[in-house]
CSV table of C-alpha atoms in Angstrom, one decimal:
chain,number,residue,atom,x,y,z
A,1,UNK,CA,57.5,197.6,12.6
A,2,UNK,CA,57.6,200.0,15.3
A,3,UNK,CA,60.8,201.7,14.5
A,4,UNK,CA,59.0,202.3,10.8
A,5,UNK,CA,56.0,203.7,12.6
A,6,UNK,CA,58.1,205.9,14.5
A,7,UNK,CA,60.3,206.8,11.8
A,8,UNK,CA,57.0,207.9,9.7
A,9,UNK,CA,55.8,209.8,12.6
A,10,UNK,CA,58.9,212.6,11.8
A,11,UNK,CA,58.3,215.5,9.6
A,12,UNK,CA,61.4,215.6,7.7
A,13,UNK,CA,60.7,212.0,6.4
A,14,UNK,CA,57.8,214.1,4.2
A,15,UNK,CA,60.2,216.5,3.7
A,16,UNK,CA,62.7,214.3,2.0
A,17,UNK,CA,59.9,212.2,0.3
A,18,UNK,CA,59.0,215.9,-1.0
A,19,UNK,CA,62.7,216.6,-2.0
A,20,UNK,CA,62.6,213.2,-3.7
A,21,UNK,CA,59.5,213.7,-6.1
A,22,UNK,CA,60.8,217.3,-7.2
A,23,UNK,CA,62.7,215.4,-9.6
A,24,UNK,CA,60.1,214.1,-11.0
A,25,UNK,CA,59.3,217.8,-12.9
A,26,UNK,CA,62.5,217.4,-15.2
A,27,UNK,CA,61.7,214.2,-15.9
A,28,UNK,CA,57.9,214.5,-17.0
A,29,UNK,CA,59.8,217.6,-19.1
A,30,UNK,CA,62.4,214.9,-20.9
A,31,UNK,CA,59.2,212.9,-21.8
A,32,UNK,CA,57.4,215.0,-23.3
A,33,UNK,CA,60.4,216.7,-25.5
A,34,UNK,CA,61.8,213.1,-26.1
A,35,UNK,CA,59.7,210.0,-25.0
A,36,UNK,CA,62.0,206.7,-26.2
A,37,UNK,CA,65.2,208.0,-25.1
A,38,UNK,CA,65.1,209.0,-21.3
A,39,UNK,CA,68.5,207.8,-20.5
A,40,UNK,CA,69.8,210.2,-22.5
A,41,UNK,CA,68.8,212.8,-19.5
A,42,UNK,CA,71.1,210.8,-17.1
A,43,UNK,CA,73.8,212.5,-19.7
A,44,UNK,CA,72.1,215.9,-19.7
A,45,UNK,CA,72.6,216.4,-15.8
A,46,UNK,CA,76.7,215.8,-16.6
A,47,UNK,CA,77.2,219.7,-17.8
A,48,UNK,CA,74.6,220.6,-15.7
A,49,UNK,CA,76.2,219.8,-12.8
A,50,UNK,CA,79.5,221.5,-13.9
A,51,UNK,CA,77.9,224.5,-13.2
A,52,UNK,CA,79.4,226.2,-10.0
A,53,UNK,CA,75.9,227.6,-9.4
A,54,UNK,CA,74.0,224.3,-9.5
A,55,UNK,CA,75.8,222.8,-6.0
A,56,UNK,CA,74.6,225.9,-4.4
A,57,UNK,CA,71.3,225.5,-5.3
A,58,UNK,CA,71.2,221.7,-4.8
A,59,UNK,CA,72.8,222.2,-1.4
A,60,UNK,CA,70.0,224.9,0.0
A,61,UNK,CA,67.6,222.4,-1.3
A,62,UNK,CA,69.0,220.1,0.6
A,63,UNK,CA,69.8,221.1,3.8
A,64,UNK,CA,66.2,222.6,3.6
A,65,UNK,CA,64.8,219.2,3.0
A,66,UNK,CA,66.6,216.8,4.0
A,67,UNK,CA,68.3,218.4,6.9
A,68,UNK,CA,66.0,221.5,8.5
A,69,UNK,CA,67.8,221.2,11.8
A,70,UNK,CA,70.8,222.0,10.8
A,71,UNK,CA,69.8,225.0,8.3
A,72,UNK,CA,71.8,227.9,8.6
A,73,UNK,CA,74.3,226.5,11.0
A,74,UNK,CA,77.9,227.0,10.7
A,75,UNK,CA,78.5,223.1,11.4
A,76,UNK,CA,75.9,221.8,8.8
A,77,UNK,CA,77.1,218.5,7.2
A,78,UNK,CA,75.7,219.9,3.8
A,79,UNK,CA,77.5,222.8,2.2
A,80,UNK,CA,75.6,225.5,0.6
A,81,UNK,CA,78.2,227.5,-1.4
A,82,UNK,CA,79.4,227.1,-4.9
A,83,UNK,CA,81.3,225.1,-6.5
A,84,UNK,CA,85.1,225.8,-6.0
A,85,UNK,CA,87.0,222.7,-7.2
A,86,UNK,CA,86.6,220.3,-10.4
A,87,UNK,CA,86.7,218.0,-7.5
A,88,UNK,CA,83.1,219.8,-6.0
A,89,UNK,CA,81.7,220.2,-9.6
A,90,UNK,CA,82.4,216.3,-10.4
A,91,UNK,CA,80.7,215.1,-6.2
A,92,UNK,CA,77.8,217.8,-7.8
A,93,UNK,CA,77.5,215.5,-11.1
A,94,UNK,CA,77.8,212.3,-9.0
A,95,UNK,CA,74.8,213.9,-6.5
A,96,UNK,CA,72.3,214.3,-9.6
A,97,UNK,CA,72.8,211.4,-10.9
A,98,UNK,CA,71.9,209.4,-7.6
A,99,UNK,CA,69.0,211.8,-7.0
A,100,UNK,CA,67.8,210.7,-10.3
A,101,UNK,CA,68.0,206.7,-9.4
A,102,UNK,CA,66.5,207.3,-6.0
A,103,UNK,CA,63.7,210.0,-7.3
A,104,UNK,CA,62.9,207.1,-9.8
A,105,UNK,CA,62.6,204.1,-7.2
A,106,UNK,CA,60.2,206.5,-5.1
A,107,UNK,CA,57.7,207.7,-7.2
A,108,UNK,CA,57.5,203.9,-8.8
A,109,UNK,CA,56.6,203.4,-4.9
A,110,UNK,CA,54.3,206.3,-4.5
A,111,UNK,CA,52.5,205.4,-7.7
A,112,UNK,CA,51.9,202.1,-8.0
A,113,UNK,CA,52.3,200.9,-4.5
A,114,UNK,CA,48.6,202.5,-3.9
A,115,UNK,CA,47.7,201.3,-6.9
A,116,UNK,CA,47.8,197.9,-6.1
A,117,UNK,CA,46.1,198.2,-3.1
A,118,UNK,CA,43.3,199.5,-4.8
A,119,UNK,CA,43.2,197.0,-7.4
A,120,UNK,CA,43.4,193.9,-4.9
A,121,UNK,CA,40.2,195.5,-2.8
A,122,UNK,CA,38.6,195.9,-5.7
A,123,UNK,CA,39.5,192.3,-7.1
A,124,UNK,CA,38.7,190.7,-3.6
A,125,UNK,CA,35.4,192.5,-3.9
A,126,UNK,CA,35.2,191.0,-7.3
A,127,UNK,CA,35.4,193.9,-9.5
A,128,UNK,CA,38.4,193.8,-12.1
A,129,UNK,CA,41.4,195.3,-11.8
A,130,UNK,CA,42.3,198.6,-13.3
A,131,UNK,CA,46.0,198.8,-13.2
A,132,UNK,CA,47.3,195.0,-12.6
A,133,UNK,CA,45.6,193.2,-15.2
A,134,UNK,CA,47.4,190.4,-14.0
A,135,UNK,CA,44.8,189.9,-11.3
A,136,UNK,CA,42.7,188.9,-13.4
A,137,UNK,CA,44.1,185.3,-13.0
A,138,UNK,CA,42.8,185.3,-9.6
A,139,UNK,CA,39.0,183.9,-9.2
A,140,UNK,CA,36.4,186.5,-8.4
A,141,UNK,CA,35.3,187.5,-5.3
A,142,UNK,CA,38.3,185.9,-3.1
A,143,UNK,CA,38.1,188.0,0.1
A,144,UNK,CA,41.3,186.8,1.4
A,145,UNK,CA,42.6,189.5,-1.1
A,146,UNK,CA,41.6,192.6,0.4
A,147,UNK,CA,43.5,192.7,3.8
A,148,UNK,CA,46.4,192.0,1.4
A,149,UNK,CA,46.1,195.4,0.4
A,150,UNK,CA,47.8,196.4,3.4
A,151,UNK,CA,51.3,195.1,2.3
A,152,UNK,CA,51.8,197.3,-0.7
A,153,UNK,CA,51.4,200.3,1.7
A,154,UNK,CA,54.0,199.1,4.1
A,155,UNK,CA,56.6,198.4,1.3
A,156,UNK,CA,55.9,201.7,0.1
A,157,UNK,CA,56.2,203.1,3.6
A,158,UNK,CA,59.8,201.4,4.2
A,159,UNK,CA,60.6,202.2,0.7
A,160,UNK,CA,60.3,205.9,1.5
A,161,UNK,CA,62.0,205.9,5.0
A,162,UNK,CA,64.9,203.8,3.7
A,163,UNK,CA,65.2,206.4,0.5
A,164,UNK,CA,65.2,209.4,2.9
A,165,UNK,CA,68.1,207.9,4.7
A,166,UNK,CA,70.3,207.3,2.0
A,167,UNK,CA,69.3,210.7,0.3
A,168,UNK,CA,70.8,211.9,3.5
A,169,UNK,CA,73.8,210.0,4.1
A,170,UNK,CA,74.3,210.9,0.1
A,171,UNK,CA,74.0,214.7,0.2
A,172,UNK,CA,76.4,214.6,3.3
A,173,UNK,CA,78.4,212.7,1.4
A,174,UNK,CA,78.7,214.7,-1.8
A,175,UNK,CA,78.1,218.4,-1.0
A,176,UNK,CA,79.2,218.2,2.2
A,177,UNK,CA,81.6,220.8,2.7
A,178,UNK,CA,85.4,220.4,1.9
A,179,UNK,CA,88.1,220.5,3.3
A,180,UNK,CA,89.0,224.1,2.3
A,181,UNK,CA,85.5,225.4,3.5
A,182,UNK,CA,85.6,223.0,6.9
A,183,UNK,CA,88.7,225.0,7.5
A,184,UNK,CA,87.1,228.5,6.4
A,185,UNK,CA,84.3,227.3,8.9
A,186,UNK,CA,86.7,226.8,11.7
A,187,UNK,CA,88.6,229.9,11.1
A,188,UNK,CA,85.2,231.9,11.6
A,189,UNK,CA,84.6,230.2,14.5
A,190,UNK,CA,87.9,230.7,16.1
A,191,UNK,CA,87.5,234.5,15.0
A,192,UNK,CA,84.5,234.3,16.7
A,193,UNK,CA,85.2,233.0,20.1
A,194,UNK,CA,88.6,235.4,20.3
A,195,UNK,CA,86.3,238.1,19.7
A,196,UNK,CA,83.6,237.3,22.4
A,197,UNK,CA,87.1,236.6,25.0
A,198,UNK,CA,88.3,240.0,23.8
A,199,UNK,CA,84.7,242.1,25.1
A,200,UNK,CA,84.7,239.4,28.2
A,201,UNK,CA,88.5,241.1,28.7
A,202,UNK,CA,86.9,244.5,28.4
A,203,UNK,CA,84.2,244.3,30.6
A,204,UNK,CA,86.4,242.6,33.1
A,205,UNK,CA,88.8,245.4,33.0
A,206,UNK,CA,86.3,248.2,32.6
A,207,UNK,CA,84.2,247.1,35.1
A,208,UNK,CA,87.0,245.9,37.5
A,209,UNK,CA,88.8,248.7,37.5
A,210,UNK,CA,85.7,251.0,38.1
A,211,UNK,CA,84.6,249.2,40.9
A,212,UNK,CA,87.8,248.5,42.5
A,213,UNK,CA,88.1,252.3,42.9
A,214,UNK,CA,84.5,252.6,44.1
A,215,UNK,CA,85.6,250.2,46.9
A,216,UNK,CA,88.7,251.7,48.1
A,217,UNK,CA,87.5,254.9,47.7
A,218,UNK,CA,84.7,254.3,50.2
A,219,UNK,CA,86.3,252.4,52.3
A,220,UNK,CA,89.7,255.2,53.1
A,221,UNK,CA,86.1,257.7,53.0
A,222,UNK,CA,84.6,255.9,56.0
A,223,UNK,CA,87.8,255.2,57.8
A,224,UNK,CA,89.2,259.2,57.4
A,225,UNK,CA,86.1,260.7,58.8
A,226,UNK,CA,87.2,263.8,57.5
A,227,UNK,CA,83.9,265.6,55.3
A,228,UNK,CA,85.9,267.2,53.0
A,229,UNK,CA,87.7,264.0,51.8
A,230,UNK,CA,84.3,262.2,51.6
A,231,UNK,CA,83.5,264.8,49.1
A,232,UNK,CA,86.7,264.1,47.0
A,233,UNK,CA,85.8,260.8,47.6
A,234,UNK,CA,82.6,260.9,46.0
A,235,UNK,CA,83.3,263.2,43.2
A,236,UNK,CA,85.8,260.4,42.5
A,237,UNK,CA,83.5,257.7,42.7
A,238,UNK,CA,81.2,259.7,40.5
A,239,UNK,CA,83.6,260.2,37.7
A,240,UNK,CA,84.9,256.4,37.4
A,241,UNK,CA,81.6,255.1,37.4
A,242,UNK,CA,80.8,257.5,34.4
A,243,UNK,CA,84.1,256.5,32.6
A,244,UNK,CA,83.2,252.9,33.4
A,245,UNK,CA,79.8,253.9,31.8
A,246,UNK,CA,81.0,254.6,28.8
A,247,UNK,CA,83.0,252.2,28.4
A,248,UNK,CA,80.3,249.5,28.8
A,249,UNK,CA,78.4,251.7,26.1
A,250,UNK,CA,81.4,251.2,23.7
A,251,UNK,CA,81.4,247.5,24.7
A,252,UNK,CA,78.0,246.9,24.4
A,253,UNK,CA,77.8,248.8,20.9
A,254,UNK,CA,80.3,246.3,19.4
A,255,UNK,CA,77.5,243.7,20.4
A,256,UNK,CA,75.2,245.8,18.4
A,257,UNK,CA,77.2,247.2,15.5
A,258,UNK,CA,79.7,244.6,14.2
A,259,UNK,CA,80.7,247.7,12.1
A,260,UNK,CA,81.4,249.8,14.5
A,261,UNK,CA,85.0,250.8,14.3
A,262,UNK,CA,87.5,249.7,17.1
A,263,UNK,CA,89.0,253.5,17.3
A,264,UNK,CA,86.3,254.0,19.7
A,265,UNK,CA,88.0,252.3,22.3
A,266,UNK,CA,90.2,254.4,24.8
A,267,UNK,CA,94.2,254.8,24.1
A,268,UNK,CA,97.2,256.0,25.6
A,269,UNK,CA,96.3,259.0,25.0
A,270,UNK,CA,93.7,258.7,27.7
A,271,UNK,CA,96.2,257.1,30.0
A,272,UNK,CA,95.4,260.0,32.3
A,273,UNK,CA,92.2,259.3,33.3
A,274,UNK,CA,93.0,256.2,35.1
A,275,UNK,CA,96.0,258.0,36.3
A,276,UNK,CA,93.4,260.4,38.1
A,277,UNK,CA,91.6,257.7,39.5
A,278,UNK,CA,94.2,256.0,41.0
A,279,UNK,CA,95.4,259.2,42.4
A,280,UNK,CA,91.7,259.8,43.7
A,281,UNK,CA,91.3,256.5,45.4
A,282,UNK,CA,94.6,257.7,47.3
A,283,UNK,CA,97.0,256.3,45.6
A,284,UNK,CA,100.6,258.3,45.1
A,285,UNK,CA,100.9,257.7,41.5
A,286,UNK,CA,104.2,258.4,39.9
A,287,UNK,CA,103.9,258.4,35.6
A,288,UNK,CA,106.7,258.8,33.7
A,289,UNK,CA,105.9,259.2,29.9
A,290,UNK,CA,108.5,259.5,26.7
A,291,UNK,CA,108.2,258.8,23.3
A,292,UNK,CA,105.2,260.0,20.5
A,293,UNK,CA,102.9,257.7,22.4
A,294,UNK,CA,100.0,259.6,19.7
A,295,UNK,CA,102.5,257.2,17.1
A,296,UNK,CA,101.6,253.9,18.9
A,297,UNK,CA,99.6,252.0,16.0
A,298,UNK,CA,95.9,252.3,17.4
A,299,UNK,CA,95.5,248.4,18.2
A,300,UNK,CA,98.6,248.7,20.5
A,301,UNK,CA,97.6,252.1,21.7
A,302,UNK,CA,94.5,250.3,22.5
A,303,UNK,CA,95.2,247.3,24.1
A,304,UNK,CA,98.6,249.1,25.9
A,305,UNK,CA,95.0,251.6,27.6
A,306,UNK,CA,94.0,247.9,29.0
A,307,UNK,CA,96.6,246.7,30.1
A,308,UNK,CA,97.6,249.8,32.2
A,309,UNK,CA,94.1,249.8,33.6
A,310,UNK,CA,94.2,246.3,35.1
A,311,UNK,CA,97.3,247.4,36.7
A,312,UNK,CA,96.3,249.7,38.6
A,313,UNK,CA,93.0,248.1,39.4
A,314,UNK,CA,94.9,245.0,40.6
A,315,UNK,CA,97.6,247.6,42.8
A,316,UNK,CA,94.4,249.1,44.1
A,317,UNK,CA,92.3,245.6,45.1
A,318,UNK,CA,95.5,244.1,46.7
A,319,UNK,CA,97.9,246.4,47.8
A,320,UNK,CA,95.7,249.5,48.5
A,321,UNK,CA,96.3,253.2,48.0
A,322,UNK,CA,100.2,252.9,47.9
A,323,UNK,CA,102.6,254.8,46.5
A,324,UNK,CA,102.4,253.5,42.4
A,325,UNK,CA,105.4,253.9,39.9
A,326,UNK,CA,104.3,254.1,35.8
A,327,UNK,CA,107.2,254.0,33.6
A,328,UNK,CA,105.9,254.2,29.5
A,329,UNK,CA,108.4,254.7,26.9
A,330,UNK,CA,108.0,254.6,23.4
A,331,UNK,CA,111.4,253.2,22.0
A,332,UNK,CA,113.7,250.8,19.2
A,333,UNK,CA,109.9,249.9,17.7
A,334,UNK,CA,108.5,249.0,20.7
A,335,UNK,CA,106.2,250.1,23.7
A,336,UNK,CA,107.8,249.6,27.1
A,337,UNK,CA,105.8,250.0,30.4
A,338,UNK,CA,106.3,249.2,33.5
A,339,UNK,CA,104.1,249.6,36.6
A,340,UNK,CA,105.5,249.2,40.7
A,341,UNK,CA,104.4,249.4,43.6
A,342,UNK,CA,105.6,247.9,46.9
A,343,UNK,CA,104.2,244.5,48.3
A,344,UNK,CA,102.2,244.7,51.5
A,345,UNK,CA,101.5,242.4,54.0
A,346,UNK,CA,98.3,241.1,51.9
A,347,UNK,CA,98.4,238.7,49.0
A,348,UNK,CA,100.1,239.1,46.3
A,349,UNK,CA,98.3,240.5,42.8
A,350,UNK,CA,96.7,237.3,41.0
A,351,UNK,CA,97.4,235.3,44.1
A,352,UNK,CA,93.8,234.1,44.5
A,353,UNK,CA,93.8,233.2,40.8
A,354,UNK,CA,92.1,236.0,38.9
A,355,UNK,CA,92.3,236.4,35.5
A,356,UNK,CA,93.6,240.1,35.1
A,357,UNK,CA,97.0,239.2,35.1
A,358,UNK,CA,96.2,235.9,32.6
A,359,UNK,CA,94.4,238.9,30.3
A,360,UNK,CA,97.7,240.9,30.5
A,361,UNK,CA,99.1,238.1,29.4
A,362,UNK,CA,96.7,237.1,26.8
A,363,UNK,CA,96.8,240.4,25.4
A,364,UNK,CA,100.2,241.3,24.8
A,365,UNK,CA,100.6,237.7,23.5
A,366,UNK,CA,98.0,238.7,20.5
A,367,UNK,CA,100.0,241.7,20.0
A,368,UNK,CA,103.4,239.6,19.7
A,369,UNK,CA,104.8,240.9,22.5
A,370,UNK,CA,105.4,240.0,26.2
A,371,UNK,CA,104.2,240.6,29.8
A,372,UNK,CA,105.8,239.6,33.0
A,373,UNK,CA,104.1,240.2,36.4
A,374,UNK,CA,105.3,238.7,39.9
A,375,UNK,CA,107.5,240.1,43.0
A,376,UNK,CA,110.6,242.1,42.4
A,377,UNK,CA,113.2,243.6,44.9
A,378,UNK,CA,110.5,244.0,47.3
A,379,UNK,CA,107.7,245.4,44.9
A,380,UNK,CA,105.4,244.0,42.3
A,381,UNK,CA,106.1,244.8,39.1
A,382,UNK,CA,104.2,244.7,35.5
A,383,UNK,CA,106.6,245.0,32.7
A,384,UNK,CA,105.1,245.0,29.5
A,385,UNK,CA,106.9,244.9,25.7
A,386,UNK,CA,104.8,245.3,22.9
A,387,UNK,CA,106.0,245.4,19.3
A,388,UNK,CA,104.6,248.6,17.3
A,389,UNK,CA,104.3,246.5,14.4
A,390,UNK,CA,101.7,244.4,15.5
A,391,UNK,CA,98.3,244.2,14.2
A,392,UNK,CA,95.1,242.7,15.6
């Protein structure tokens, strides 16, 4: 008895009991276009739910009703699309049908459940009936009848949180969403989270890199004591922090825009500016570039821009201002770059677990190509192979 008291205590019971009596509209319809034949409108809903439309309309109903936490939510159990299949349009026929029988059970429970209660106060205060005429068997003015009155209500009050359950567990069960669209779902999804790792990977990189310089750049200012590199110094400071500026901008409108096209992110082309960066933070930076790079398909032109920058933000935060080696060659339908520099006596690039080198990695992966970073000959090295073909 407590569980029912609790269980009527929720909102959405109402809310089903409410998406169970809106049946009740095409029925009262039927009757009065055809009064001794209402089975026939158990046939009638068969075409009806044929109709593609008609499972999207019964399935926003639904999840509105019967389900309002889960409305709108990517993981509801009940679909609210079309349908797509003869196997969706026949679960669609197969849902009417049962909201039908259920509709009927309720309202025979909202309407005559109080009805009896009223008649058996009225009989126990010896009035006749006006529904149950049966009563009338009963002897007049037998009191004991009116705290019956009480049961009728509770019937009707398990009778409607039982009905909302099963209306539920059957609308889950027949317009939830199939297999095809579970799979559409997850595919979203997936899109999704590579998208929000993809802006995590450009912040990281943006930001890294900016500050990285900052660092060193402050740092070999401070330790030279010379005024007119502390102005170089500064001016470089000044102009990475602007870069990095605008690249969060570009970041940060992608947040805002979903539209906004991914050309505005920096290229190869603009592989100088971090070239100039490096060299500001003190760094003897040796490029090398051959090939059309301006032929480089734009999402490896792109994420080649990335990848370049956390390599020199990771020479800078481990290694220092040493002397940097950049080899780029466009080539046999592919982007080659490698990036040296010789190991100092502090740890190794990714040695403390970062995740630049994993986003190399990660990105050149998406592109179906390759990167491989660790110790060589004495130097680290980056080398980077990146298909021109690929697409993102």
């Amino acid at each position: 008895m407590h569980r029912i008291l609790r269980l009527l205590a929720r909102p959405v019971t109402y809310t089903r009991w409410l998406h169970l009596l809106i049946p009740v509209a095409f029925v009262a319809i039927w009757l009065f276009i055809d009064m001794d034949h209402l089975w026939v409108l158990a046939l009638v809903v068969v075409p009806l739910g044929l109709i593609p439309a008609v499972r999207l309309e019964e399935g926003i109903q639904a999840q509105l009703l019967l389900t309002p936490g889960e409305r709108g939510r990517p993981d509801a159990s009940i679909a609210v699309a079309p349908s797509a299949t003869w196997r969706d349009r026949w679960r669609t026929v197969l849902w009417l049908e049962a909201r039908l029988v259920l509709s009927g059970v309720v309202v025979a429970c909202t309407v005559w459940a109080p009805s009896l209660s009223v008649d058996l106060v009225a009989r126990g205060l010896g009035n006749p009936p006006t529904v149950f005429s049966w009563l009338d068997a009963c002897p007049p003015s037998r009191w004991w009848l009116i705290p019956l009155a009480v049961v009728p209500l509770m019937v009707m009050a398990v009778c409607l949180v039982l009905a909302g359950d099963l209306i539920t567990f059957l609308a889950r069960a027949l317009l939830g969403p199939s297999a095809t669209e579970r799979l559409t779902a997850l595919e979203e999804r997936t899109e999704l989270l590579l998208e929000r790792n993809r802006i995590a990977r450009e912040i990281h990189d943006s930001i890294g890199h900016a500050l990285t310089v900052a660092v060193v750049q402050a740092g070999a200012a401070r330790a030279a004591g010379d005024p007119a590199f502390t102005d170089r110094a500064l001016i470089a400071i000044e102009e990475t922090g602007r870069a990095a500026l605008e690249d969060l901008e570009r970041v940060l409108l992608v947040l805002r825009e979903t539209g906004l096209p991914a050309s505005q992110r920096p290229t190869l082309l603009e592989a100088d500016r971090l070239i100039e960066s490096a060299r500001g933070s003190g760094a003897e930076v040796d490029a090398e570039f051959s090939g059309p790079l301006e032929q480089v398909p734009g999402p490896v032109s792109r994420e080649g821009y990335r990848i370049l920058q956390e390599a020199l933000t990771n020479v800078l935060r481990h290694s220092g201002p040493v002397p940097v080696r950049i080899r780029m060659a466009v080539l046999g339908g592919r982007l080659e770059m490698d990036v040296t520099n010789p190991l100092t006596g502090g740890a190794a690039p990714g040695a403390k677990g970062g995740s630049g080198l994993r986003g190399m990695r990660e990105r050149a992966a998406l592109l179906g190509g390759e990167a491989d970073t660790g110790a060589h000959e004495g130097e680290w090295r980056v080398r980077v192979r990146l298909p021109l073909d690929s697409l993102i």
